[in-house]
Short mmCIF file of C-alpha atoms in Angstrom, two decimals:
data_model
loop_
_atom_site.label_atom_id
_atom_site.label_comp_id
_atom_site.label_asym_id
_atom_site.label_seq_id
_atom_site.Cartn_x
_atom_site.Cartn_y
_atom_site.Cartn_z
CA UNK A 696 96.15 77.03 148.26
CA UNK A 697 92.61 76.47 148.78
CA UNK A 698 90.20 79.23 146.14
CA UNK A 699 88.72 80.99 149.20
CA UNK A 700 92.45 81.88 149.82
CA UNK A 701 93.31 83.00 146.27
CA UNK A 702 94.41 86.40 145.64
CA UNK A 703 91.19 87.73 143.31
CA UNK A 704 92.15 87.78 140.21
CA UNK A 705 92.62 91.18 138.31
CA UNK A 706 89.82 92.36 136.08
CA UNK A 707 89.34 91.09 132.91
CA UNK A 708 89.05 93.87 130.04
CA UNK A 709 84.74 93.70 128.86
CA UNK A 710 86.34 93.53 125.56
CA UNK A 711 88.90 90.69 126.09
CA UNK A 712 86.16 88.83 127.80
CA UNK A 713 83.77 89.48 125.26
CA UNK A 714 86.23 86.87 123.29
CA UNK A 715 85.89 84.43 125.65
CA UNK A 716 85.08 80.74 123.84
CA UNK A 717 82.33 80.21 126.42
CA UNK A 718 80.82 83.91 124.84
CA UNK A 719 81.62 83.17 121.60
CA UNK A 720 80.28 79.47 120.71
CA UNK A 721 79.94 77.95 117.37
CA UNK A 722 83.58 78.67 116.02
CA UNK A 723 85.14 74.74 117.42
CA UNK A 724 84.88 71.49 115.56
CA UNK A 725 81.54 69.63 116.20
CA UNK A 726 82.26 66.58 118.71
CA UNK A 727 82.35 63.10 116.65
CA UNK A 728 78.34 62.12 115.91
CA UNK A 729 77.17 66.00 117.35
CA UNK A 730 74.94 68.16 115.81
CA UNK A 731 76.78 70.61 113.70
CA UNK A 732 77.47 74.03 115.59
CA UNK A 733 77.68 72.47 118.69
CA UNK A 734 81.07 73.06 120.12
CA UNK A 735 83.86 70.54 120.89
CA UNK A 736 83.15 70.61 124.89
CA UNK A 737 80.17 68.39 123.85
CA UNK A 738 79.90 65.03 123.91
CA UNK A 739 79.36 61.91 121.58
CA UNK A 740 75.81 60.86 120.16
CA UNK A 741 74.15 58.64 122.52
CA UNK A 742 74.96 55.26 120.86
CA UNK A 743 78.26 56.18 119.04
CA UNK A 744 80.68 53.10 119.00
CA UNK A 745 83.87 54.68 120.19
CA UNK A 746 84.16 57.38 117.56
CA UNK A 747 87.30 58.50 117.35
CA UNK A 748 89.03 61.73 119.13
CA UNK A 749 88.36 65.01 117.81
CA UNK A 750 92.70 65.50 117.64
CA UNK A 751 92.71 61.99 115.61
CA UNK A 752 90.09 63.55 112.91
CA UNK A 753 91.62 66.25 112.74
CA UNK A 754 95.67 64.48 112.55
CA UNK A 755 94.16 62.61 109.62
CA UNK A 756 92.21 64.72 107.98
CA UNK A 757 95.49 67.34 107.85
CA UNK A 758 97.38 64.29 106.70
CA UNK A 759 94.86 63.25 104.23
CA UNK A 760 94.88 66.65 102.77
CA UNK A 761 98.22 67.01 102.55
CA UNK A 762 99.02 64.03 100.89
CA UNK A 763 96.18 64.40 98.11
CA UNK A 764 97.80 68.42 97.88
CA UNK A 765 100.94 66.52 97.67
CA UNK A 766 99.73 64.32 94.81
CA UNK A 767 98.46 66.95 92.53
CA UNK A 768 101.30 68.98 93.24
CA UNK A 769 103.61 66.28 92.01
CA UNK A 770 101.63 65.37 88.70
CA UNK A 771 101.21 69.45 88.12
CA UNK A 772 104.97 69.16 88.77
CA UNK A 773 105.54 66.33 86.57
CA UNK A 774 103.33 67.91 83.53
CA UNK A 775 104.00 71.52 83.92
CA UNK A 776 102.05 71.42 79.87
CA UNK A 777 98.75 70.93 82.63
CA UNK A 778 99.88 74.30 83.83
CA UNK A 779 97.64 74.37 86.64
CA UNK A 780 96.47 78.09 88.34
CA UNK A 781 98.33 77.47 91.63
CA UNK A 782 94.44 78.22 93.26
CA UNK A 783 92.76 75.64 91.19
CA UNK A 784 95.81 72.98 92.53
CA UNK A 785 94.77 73.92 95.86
CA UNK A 786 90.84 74.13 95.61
CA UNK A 787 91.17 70.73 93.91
CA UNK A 788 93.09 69.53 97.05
CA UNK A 789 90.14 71.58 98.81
CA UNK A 790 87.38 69.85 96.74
CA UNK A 791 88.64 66.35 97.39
CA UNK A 792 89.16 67.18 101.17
CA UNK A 793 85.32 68.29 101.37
CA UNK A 794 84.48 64.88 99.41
CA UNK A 795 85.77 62.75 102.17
CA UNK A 796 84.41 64.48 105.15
CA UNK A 797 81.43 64.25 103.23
CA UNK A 798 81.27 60.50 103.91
CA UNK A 799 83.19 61.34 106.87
CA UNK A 800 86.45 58.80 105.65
CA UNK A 801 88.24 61.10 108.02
CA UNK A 802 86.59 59.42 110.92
CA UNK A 803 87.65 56.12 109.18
CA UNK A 804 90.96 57.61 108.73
CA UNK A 805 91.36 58.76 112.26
CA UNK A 806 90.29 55.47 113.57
CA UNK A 807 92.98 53.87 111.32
CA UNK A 808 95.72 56.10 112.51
CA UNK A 809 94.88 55.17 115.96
CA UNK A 810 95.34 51.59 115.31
CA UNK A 811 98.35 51.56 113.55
CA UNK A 812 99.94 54.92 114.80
CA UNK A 813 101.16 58.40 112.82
CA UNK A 814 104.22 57.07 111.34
CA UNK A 815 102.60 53.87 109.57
CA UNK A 816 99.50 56.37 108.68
CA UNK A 817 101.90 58.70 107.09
CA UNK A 818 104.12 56.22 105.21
CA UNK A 819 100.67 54.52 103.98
CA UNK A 820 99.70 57.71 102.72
CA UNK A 821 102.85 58.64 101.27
CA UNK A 822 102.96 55.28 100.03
CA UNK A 823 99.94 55.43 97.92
CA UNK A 824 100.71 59.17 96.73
CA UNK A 825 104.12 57.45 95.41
CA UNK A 826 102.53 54.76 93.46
CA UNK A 827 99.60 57.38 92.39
CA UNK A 828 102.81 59.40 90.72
CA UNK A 829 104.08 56.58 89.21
CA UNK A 830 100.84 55.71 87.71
CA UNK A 831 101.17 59.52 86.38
CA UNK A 832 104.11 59.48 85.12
CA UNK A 833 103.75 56.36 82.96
CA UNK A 834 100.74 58.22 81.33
CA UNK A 835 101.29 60.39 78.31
CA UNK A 836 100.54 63.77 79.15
CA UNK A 837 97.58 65.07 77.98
CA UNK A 838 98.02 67.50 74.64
CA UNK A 839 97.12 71.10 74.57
CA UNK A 840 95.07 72.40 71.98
CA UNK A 841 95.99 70.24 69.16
CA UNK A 842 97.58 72.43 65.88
CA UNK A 843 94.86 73.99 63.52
CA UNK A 844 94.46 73.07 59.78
CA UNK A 845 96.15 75.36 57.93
CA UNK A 846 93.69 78.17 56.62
CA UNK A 847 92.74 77.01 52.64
CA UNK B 603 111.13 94.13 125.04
CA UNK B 604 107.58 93.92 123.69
CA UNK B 605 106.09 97.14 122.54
CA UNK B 606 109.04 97.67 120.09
CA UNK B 607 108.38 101.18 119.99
CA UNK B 608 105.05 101.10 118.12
CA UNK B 609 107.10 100.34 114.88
CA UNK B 610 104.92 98.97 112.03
CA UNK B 611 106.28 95.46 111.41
CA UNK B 612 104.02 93.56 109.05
CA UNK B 613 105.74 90.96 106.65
CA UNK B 614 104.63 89.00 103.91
CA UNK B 615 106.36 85.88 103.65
CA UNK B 616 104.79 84.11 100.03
CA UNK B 617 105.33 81.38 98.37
CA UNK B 618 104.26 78.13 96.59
CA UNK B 619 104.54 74.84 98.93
CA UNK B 620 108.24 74.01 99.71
CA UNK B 621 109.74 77.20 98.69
CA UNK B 622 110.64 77.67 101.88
CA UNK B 623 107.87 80.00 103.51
CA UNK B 624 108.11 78.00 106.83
CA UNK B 625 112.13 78.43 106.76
CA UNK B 626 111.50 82.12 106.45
CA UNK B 627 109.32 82.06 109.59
CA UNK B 628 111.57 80.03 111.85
CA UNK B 629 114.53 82.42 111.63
CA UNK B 630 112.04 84.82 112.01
CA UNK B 631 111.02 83.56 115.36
CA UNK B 632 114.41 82.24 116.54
CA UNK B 633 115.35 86.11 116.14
CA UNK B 634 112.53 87.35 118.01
CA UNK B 635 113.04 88.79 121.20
CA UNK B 636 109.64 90.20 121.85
CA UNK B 637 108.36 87.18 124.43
CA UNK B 638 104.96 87.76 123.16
CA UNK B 639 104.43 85.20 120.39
CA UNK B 640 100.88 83.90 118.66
CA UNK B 641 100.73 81.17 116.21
CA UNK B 642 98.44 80.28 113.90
CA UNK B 643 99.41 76.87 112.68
CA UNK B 644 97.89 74.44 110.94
CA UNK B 645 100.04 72.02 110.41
CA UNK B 646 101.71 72.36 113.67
CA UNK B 647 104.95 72.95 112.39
CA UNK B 648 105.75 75.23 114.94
CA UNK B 649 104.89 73.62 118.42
CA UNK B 650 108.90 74.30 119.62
CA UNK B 651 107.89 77.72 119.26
CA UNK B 652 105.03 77.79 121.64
CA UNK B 653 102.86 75.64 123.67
CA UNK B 654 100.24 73.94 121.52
CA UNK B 655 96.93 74.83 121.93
CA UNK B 656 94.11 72.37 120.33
CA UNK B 657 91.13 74.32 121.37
CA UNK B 658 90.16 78.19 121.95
CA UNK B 659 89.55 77.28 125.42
CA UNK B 660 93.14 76.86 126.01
CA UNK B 661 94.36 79.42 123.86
CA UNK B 662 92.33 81.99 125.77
CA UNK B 663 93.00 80.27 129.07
CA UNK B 664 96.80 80.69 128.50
CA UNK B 665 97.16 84.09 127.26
CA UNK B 666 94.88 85.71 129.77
CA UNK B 667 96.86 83.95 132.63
CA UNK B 668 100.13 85.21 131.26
CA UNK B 669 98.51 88.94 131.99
CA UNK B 670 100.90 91.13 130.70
CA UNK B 671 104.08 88.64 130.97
CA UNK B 672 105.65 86.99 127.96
CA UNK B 673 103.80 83.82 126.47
CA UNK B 674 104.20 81.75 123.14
CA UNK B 675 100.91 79.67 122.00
CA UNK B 676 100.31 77.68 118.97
CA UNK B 677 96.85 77.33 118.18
CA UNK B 678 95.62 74.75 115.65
CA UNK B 679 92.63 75.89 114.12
CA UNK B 680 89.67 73.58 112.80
CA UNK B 681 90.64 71.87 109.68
CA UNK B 682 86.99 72.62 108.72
CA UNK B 683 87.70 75.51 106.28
CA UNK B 684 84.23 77.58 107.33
CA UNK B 685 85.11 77.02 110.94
CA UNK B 686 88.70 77.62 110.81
CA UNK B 687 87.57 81.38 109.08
CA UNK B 688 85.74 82.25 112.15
CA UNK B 689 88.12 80.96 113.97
CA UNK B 690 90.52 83.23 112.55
CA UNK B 691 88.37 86.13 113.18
CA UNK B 692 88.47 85.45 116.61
CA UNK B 693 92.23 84.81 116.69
CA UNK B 694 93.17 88.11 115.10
CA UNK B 695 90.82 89.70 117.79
CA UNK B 696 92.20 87.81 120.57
CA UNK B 697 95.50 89.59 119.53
CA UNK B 698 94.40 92.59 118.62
CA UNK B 699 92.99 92.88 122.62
CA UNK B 700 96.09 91.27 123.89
CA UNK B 701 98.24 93.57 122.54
CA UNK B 702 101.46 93.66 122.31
CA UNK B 703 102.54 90.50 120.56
CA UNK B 704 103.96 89.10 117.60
CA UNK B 705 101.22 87.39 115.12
CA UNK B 706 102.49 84.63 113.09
CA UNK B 707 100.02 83.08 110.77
CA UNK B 708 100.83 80.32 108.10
CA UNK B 709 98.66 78.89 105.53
CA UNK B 710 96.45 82.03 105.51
CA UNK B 711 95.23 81.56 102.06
CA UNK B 712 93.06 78.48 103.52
CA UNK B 713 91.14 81.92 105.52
CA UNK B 714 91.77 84.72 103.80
CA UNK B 715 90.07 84.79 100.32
CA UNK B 716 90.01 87.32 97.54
CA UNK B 717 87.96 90.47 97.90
CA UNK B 718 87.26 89.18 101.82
CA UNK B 719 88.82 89.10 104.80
CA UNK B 720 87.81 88.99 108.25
CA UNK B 721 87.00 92.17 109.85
CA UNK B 722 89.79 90.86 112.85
CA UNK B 723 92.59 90.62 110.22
CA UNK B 724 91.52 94.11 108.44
CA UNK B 725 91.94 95.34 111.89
CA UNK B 726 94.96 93.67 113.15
CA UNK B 727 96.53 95.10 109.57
CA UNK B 728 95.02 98.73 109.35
CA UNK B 729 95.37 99.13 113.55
CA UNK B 730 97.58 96.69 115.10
CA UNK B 731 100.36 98.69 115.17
CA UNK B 732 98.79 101.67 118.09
CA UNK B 733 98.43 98.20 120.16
CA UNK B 734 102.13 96.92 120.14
CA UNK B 735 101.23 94.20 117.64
CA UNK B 736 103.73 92.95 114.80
CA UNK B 737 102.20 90.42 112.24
CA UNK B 738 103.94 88.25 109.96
CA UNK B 739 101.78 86.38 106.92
CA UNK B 740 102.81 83.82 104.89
CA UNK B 741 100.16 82.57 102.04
CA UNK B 742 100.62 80.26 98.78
CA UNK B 743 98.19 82.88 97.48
CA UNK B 744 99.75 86.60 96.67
CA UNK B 745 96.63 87.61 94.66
CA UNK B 746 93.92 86.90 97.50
CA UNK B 747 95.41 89.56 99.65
CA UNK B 748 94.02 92.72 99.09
CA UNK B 749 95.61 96.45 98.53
CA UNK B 750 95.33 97.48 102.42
CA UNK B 751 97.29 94.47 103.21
CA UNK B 752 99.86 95.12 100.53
CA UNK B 753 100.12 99.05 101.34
CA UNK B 754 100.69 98.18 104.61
CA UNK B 755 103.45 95.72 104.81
CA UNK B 756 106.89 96.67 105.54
CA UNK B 757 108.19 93.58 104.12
CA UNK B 758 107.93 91.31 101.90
CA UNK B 759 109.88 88.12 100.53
CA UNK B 760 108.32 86.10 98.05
CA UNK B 761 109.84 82.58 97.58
CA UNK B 762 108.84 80.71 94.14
CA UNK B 763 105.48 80.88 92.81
CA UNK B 764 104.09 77.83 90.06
CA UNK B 765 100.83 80.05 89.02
CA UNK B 766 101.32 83.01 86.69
CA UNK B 767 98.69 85.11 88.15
CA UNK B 768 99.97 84.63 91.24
CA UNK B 769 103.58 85.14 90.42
CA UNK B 770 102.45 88.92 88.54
CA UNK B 771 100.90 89.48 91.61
CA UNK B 772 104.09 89.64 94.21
CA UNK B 773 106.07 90.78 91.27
CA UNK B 774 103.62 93.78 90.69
CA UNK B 775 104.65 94.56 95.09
CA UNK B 776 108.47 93.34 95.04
CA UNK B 777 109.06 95.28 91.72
CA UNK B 778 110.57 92.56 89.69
CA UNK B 779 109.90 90.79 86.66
CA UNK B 780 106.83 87.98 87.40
CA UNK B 781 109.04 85.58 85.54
CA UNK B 782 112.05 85.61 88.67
CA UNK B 783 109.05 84.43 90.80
CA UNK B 784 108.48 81.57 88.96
CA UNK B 785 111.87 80.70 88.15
CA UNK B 786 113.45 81.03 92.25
CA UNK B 787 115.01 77.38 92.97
CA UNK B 788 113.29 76.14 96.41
CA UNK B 789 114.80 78.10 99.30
CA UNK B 790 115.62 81.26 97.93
CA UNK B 791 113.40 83.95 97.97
CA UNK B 792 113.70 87.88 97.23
CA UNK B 793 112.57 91.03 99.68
CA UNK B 794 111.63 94.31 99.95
CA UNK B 795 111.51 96.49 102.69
CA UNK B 796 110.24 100.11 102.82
CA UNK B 797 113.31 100.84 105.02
CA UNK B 798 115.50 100.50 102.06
CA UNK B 799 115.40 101.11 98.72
CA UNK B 800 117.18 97.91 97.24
CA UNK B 801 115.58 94.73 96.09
CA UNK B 802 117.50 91.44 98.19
CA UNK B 803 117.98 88.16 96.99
CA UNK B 804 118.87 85.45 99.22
CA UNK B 805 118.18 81.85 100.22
CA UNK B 806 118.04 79.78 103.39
CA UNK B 807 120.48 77.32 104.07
CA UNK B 808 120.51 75.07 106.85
CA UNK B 809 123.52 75.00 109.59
CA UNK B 810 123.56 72.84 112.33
CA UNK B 811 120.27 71.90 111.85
CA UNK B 812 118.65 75.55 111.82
CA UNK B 813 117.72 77.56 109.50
CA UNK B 814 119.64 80.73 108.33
CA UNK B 815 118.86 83.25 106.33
CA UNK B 816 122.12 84.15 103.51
CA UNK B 817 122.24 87.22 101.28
CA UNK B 818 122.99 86.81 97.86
CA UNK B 819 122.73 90.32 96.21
CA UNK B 820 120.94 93.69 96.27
CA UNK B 821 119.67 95.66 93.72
CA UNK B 822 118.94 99.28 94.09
CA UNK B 823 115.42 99.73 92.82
CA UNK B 824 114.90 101.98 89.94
CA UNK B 825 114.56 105.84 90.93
CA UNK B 826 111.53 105.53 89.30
CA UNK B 827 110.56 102.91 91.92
CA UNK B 828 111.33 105.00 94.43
CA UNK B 829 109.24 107.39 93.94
#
């Protein structure tokens, strides 16, 4: 049915389309190579080499982050003597999440999951979690507070 | 049936990773009859659940087309932690206008932080009810909620907790010792609900590939308890 045709739509609650994304901008994911609060309709930097989808950084960064929360999971896990606060597991997971999209490996990541497709990205990165464990648990765990001298 | 009578239905679902949070939530949903479903997921574990929406565009696109008529939309939020707060903001706004709906968000405690939360969620919590809307939370993070949240939910099932703090935390609401938080094998969990005054212990075991929720015991709370 041609627009002109349409039945008019029924009125939006002023509220409900106060929400509306195009009223609300700044709250998406920066395009690859965009200035930072620019929302994901825009496009790539003039110049930009085929940076990789905005769904691909954001597959590999969740899969990135999941794997390094997996890691220290494991090795907290392993050594429950580490006895990790469950929050400072997670920030650490946090921390090293914010350290790679620092130098944006998430856009290398991305472009490597694109070339060799989720299921070899994922067993690569379960992969190197696995041997990161292993590495772990052939370390003796770190002592707590060694035993005081007896007082004189 | 949407408006479910304008009962309060808020539950808690904690929980350390793999202790079976996202178990809890799935029989959740495959008992919902409601038709109204939201879904905050970051991991996108729960796409056969509702259409999966990768931008707000979308998400707003497809709920305000479905008018007043069921819908089920999974919305994965920025992975950008300061976007994926606003983000949530909006979200819990979006539903709160909507109306009417069942809110299902996972992972909260990458959004919801101690002593903050945004003013959409405080909303959704202290008001959602008047508006039709149900909510269910699940966090790895007890402690980061904050007393309005806990006062207000009608249940809540912890699964097994690692951290201490956070363990005394959804002990302190569920009314058991911290230490049968920390030491619940993966899968099982224990409840409380304000409709009853018993404690339930359970797990979820998996038939024919789907989750199911089994009851193990209940304990009647101490008088005390009940006030």
């Amino acid at each position: 049915m041609p627009p002109n045709d349409a039945a008019p739509a029924a009125p939006v609650d002023p509220e409900l389309a106060a929400l509306d994304p195009g009223n609300t901008p700044g709250l998406d994911d920066p395009a690859p190579g965009a200035a930072p609060g620019v929302s994901d309709q825009a496009g790539a930097a003039p110049g930009a080499s085929q940076p990789a989808s905005p769904d691909a950084r954001r597959d590999a960064a969740l899969v990135a982050r999941m794997g390094i929360d997996w890691i220290i999971a494991a090795v907290v896990r392993q050594y429950p003597v580490l006895s990790y606060p469950e929050a400072t597991r997670e920030r650490a997971a946090d921390l090293a999440g914010a350290v790679l999209a620092k130098h944006d490996l998430f856009g290398w990541l991305a472009k490597w999951r694109e070339e060799f497709q989720l299921g070899a990205f994922v067993v690569g990165i379960a992969w190197q979690s696995y041997q990161v464990v292993q590495k772990a648990k052939a370390t003796p765990p770190p002592v707590n507070d060694p035993p005081k001298p007896a007082a004189p | 049936m949407t408006d479910n009578k304008r009962r309060a239905s808020i539950v808690a679902v904690m929980g350390a990773t793999g202790s079976g949070k996202s178990s809890s939530i799935r029989v959740a949903l495959d008992a919902d009859q409601g038709g109204r479903v939201l879904l905050w997921d970051v991991k996108g574990e729960y796409l056969r659940y509702g259409v999966e929406c990768r931008t707000r565009r979308e998400l707003f696109d497809r709920a305000l087309k479905a008018g007043a008529g069921p819908f089920a939309l999974a919305f994965r939020p920025s992975f950008d932690l300061d976007i994926g707060r606003a983000q949530f903001n909006w979200f819990c706004m979006l539903a709160y206008k909507l109306g009417n709906v069942l809110v299902v968000g996972d992972e909260l405690h990458r959004v919801i932080r101690a002593g903050w939360s945004p003013a959409g969620w405080s909303m959704l919590i202290s008001m959602g009810r008047d508006r039709g809307v149900r909510v269910i939370a699940a966090s790895q993070r007890p402690a980061e909620f904050d007393k309005g949240f806990w006062d207000q939910a009608t249940v809540i099932r912890g699964g097994r907790l690692n951290g201490e703090a956070s363990a005394r935390t959804l002990a302190g609401v569920l009314m058991v010792p911290w230490q049968d938080i920390v030491a619940l094998p993966e899968l099982h969990w224990i409840q409380r609900s304000i409709s009853r005054p018993v404690i339930v212990r359970g797990h979820i075991a998996w038939r024919a590939g789907r989750p199911v929720e089994v009851v193990d015991r209940e304990i009647n709370l101490p008088s005390a308890a009940r006030g």
